[in-house]
Coordinates of C-alpha atoms in Angstrom, one line a residue:
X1 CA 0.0 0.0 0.0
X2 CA 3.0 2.6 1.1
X3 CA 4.5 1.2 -2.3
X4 CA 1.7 2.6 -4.0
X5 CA 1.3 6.0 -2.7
X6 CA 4.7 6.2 -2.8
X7 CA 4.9 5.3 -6.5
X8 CA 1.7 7.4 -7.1
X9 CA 3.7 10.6 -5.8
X10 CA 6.4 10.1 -7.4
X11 CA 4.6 9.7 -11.0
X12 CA 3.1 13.0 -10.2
X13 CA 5.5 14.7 -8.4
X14 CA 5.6 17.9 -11.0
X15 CA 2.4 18.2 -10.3
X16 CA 2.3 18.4 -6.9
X17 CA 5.3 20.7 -6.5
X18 CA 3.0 23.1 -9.1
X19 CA -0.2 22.7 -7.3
X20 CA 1.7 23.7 -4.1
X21 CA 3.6 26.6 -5.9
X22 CA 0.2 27.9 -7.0
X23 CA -1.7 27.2 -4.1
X24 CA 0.7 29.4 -2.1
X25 CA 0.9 32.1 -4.3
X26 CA -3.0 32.3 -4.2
X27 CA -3.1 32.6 -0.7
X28 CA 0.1 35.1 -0.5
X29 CA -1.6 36.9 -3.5
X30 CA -5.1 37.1 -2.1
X31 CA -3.9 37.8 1.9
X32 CA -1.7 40.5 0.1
X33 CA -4.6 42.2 -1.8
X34 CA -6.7 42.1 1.4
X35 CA -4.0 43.9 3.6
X36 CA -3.1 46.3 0.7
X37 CA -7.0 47.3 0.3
X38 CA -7.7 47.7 4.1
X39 CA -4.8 49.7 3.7
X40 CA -6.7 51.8 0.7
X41 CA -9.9 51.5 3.1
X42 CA -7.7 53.3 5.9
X43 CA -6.2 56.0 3.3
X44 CA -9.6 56.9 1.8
X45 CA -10.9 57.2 5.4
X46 CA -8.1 59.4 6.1
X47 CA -8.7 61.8 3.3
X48 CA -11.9 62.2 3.8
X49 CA -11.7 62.9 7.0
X50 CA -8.6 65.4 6.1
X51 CA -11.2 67.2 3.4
X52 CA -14.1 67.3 5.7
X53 CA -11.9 68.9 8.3
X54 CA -10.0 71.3 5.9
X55 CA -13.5 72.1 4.0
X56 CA -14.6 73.3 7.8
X57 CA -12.3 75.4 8.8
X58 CA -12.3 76.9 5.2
X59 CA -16.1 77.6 5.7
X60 CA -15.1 78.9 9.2
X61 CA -12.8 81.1 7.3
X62 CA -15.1 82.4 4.9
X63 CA -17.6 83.4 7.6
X64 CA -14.8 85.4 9.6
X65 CA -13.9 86.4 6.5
X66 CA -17.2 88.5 5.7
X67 CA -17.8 89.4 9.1
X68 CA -14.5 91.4 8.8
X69 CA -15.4 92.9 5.5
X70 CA -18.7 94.2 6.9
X71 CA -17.0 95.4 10.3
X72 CA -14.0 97.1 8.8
X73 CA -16.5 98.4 5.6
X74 CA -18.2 100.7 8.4
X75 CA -15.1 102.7 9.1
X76 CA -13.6 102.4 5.7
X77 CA -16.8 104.2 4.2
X78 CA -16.4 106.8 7.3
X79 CA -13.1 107.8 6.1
X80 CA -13.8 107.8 2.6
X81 CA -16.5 110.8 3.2
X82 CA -15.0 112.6 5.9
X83 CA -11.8 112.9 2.7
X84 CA -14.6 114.2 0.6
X85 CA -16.7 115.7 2.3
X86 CA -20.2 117.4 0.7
X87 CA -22.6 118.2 3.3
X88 CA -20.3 121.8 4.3
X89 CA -20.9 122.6 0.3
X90 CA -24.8 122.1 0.2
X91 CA -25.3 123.9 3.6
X92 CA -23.6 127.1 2.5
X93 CA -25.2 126.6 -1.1
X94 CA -29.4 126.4 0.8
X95 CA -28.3 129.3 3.0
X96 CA -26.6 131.8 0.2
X97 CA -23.5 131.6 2.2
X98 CA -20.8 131.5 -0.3
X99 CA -20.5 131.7 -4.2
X100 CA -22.2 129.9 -5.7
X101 CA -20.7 129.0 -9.2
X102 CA -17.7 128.0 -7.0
X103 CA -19.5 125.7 -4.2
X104 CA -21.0 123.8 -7.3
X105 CA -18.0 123.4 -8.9
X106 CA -16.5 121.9 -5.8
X107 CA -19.7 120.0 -5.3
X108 CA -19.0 118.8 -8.8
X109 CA -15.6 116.9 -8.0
X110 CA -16.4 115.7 -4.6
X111 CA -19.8 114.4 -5.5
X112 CA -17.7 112.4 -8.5
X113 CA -14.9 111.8 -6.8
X114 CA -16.8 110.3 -3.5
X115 CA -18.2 107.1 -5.8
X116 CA -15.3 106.9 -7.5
X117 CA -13.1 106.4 -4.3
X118 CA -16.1 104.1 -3.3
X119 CA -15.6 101.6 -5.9
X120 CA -11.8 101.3 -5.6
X121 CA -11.4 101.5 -1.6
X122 CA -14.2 98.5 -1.4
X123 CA -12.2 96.7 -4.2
X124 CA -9.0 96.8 -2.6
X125 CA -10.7 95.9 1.3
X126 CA -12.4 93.1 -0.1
X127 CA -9.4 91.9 -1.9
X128 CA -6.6 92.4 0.7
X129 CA -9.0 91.0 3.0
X130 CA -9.4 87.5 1.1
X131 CA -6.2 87.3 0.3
X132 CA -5.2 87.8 4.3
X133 CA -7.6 85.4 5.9
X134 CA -7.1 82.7 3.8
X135 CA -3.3 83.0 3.6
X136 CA -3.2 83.3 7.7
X137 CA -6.0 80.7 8.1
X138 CA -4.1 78.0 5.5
X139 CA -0.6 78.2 7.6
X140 CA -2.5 77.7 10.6
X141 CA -4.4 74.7 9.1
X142 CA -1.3 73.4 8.2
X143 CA 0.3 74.0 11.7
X144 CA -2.4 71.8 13.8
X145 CA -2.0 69.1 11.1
X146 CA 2.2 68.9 11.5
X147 CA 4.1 69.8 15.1
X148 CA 7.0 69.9 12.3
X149 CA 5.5 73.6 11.1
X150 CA 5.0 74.9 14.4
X151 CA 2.1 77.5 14.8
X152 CA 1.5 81.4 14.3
X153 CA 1.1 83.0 17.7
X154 CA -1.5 85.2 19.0
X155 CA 0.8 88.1 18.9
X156 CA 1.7 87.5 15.4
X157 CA -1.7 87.0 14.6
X158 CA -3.1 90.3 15.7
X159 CA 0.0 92.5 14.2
X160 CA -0.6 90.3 11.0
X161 CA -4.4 90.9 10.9
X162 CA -4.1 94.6 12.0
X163 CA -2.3 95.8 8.7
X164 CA -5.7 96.7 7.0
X165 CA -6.1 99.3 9.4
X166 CA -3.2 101.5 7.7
X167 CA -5.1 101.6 4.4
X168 CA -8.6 102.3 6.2
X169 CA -7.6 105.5 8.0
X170 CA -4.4 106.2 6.3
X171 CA -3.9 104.8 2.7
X172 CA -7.5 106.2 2.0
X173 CA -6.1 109.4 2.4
X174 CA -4.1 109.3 -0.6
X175 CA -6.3 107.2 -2.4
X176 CA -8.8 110.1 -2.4
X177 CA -6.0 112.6 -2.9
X178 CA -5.1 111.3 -6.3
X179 CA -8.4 110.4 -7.5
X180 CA -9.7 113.8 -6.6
X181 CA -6.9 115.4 -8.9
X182 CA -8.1 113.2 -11.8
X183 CA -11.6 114.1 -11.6
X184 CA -10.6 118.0 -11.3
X185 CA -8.6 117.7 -14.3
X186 CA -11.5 115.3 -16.2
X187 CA -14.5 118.2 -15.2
X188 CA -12.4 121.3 -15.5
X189 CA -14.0 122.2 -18.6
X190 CA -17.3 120.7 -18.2
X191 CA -19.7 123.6 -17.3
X192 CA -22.8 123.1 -15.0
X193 CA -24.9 123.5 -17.9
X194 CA -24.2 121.3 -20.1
X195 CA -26.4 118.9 -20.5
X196 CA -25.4 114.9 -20.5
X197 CA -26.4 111.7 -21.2
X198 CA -26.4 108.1 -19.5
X199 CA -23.7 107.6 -21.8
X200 CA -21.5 110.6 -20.9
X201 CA -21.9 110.2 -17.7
X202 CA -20.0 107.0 -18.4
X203 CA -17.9 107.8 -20.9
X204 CA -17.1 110.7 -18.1
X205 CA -16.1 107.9 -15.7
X206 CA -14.5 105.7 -17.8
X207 CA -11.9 108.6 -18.8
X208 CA -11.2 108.8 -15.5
X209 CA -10.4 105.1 -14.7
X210 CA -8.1 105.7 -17.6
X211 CA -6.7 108.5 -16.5
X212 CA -5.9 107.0 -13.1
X213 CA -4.3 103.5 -15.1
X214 CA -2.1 105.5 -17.3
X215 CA 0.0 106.9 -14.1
X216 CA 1.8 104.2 -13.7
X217 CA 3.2 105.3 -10.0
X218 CA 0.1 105.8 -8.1
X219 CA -2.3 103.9 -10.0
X220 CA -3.9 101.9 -6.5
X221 CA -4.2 98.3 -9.2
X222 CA -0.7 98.7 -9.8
X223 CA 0.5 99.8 -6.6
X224 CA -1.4 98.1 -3.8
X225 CA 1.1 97.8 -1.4
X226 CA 1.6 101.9 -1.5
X227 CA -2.1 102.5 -0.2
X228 CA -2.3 99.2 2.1
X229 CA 1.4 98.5 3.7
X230 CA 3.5 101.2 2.4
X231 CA 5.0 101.8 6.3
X232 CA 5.2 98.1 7.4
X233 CA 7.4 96.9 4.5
X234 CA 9.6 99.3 5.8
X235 CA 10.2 97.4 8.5
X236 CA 11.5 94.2 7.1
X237 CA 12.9 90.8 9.4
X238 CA 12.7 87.1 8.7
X239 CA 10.4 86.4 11.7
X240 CA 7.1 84.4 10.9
X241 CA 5.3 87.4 10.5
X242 CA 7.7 89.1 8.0
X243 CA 6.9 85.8 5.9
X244 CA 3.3 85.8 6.0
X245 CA 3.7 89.6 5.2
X246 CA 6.0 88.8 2.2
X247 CA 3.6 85.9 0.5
X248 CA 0.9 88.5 1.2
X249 CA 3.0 91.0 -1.2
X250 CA 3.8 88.5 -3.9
X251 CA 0.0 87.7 -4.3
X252 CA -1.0 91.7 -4.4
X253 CA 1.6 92.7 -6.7
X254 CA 0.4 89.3 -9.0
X255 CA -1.1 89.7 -12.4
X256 CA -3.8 87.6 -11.7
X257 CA -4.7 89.7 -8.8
X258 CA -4.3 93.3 -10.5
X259 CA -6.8 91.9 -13.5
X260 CA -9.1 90.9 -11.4
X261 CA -9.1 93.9 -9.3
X262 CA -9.5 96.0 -12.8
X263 CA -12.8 93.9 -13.9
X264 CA -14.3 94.2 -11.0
X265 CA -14.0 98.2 -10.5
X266 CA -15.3 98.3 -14.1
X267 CA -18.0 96.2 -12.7
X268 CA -18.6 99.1 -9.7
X269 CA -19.3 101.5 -12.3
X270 CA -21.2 99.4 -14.1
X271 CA -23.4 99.1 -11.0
X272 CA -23.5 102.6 -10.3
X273 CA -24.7 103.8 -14.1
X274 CA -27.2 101.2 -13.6
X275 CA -28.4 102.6 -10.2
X276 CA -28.4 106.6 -11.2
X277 CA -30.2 105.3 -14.9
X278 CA -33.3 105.3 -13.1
X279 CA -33.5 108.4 -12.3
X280 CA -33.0 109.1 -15.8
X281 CA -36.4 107.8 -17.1
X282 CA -38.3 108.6 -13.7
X283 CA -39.0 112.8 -13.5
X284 CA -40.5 112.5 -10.3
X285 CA -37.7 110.5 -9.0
X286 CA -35.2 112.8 -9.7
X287 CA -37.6 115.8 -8.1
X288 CA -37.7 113.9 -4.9
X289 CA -33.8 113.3 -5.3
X290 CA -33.0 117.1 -5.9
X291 CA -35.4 118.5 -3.1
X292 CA -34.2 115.9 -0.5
X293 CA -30.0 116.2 -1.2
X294 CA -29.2 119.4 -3.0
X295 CA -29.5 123.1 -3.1
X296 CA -31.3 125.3 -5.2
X297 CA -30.8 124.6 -8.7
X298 CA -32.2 127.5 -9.9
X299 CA -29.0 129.0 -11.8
X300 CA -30.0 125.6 -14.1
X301 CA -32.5 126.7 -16.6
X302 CA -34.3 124.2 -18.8
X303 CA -36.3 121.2 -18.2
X304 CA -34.8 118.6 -15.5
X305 CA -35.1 116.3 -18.7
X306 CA -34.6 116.7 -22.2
X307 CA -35.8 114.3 -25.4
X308 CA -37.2 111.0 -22.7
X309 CA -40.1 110.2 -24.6
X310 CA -39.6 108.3 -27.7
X311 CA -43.0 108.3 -28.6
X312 CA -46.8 108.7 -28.1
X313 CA -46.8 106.0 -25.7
X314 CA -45.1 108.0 -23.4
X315 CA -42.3 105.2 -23.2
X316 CA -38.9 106.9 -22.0
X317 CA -35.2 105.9 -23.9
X318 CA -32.8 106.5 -21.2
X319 CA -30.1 106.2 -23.6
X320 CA -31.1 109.2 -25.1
X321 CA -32.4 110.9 -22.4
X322 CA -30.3 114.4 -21.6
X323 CA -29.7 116.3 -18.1
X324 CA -28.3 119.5 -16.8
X325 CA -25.2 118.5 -15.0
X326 CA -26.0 120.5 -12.3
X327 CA -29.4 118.1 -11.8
X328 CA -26.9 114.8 -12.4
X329 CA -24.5 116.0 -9.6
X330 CA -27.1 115.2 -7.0
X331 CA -28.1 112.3 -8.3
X332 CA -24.2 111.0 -7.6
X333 CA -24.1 112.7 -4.6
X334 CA -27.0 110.8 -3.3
X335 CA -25.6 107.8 -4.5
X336 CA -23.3 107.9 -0.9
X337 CA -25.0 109.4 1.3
X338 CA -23.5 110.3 4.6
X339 CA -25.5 108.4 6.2
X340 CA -26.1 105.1 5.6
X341 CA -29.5 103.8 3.8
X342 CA -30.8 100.4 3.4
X343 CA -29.6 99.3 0.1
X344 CA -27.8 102.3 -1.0
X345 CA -24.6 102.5 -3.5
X346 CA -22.2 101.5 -1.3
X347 CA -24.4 98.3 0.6
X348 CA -24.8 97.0 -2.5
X349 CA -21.3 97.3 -4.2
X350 CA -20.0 95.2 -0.9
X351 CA -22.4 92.7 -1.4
X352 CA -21.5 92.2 -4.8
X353 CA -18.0 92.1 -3.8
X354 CA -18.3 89.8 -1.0
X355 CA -20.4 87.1 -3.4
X356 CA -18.3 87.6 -6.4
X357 CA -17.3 84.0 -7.3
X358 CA -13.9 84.8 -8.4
X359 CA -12.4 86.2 -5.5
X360 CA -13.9 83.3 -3.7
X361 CA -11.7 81.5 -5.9
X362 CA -9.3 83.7 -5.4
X363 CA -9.2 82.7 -2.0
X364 CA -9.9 78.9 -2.0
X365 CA -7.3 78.6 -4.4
X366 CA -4.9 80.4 -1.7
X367 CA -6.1 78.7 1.1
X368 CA -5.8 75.2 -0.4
X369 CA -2.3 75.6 -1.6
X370 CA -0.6 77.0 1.4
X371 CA -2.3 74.1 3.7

């Protein structure tokens, strides 16, 4: 019987010494695939934890994030009316106090000048503002994950978060400066009586923004850091701070950055046209507008509107509508009133700002790739 089996094995022992060969590497194979997916299981996990925890704290961000712009909006639109101020001009002009072809001259560049300022100052807040958070918030993120990267203190943190305050209450101050001399030098020769449309109202605007783009060494796009941190950088070490400071330079002084800066103040203006068009194609409107903001505007003679209806219907082209410029300069006056409205020019122009999908981007982008 032993003879047998033993004769039995032999004939076949190839094929044993195969069958055990395979065997084995099945089992190796198949124990190998189980640990390496439990291993994928684990990874997966991992991640998604990881993105669920980073998308968190980037929400978290976002909602500090807007919170500051609103805050800090409040005291930048304080400083941007104290620099051009309009309410001295239309007291003297109600109570026959001073000249008056001079007052509405000056009324003429504030009232200009105040929107203008508007559009820009919110720009640059809003975008410094993204830019900070998420920078700040992604090396933290990064420093809770890793002992390695050690952590931003609560000193740094505050000095770090404190620069916007320079542009608010100083940097505005400039900014208003040199977009005051371009709109003195735009409406020099444009006389209270001349009568505009919609269109050259923009077209008076647009010169302007062109006006402040071609010089080069002030232009706020170009020269961000000169309106925001022009005395910090100054002060230049290698301490954590100093590097947080730097990347925050390197991204306001990017391309990517200035363009997208430039659309969106063409997209303030944009807004505001749209806003002061109504009063184009509305008489009464613009009755209630002039009695409640300016002075008398009796050295304007005409009609308050010239050439609105387009036909028997009584149906009004606002495109071809014409004003008095001395009737239009309350209208823009109004648009930032010194005291805040529900819903006036500069309410909505932050709002726009602070759910414009590509500085979102902007700042997700920024976030994820520092943490």
């Amino acid at each position: 019987m032993f003879s047998s089996i033993r004769g039995f094995l032999s004939r076949h022992r190839r094929k044993f010494i195969f069958g055990s060969v395979v065997i084995s590497s099945v089992i190796f194979l198949t124990r190998y695939t189980q640990r390496k997916l439990r291993e994928w299981q684990e990874n997966e996990i991992r991640m998604l934890m990881e993105t669920s925890r980073k998308r968190q704290y980037y929400e978290s961000t976002e909602r500090t994030c807007n919170q500051m712009i609103s805050s800090l909006a409040v005291n930048l639109r304080n400083s941007v009316i104290k620099e051009n101020d309009t309410e001295v001009i239309i007291y003297q002009l109600r109570t026959g106090s001073a000249d008056k072809i001079k007052s509405w001259s000056r009324l003429k560049v504030l009232a200009i000048t105040r929107s203008t300022v508007i559009i820009y100052s919110y720009t640059m807040l809003v975008t410094f503002l993204r830019i900070q958070l998420n920078l700040i918030s992604g090396h933290m993120y990064k420093g809770m994950q890793s002992v390695d990267n050690g952590t931003i203190g609560s000193e740094v943190q505050a000095r770090y978060m404190a620069l916007s305050s320079y542009f608010i209450y100083n940097g505005i101050k400039s900014l208003s400066s040199f977009i005051k001399c371009k709109v003195e030098e735009v409406m020099a020769s444009m006389s209270l009586t001349e009568r505009l449309t919609l269109r050259d109202l923009l077209q008076i605007y647009w010169t302007i923004t062109s006006s402040i783009s071609a010089d080069s060494s002030r232009d706020p796009i170009k020269n961000f850091i000169c309106y925001t941190l022009e005395q910090d950088i100054k002060n230049s070490d290698t301490s954590v701070y100093s590097k947080l400071r730097d990347q925050m330079l390197d991204m306001l002084e990017s391309e990517e950055v200035q363009d997208l800066m430039q659309k969106n103040v063409r997209s303030g203006f944009v807004l505001l046209l749209d806003r002061i068009s109504t009063y184009f194609g509305e008489p009464c409107k613009i009755d209630g507008m002039l009695n409640s903001t300016s002075p008398s505007s009796s050295s304007v003679e005409n009609p308050i509107i010239e050439g609105a209806t387009d036909d028997s219907s009584g149906f009004i082209d606002v495109n071809k509508t014409t004003m008095a410029l001395a009737k239009i300069i309350p209208i823009v006056n109004g648009q930032v009133p010194d005291n805040p409205t529900q819903n006036d020019f500069p309410a909505d122009w932050l709002q726009c700002l602070m759910i414009n999908n590509d500085l979102k981007i902007l700042g997700a982008n920024l976030y994820e790739a520092v943490s």
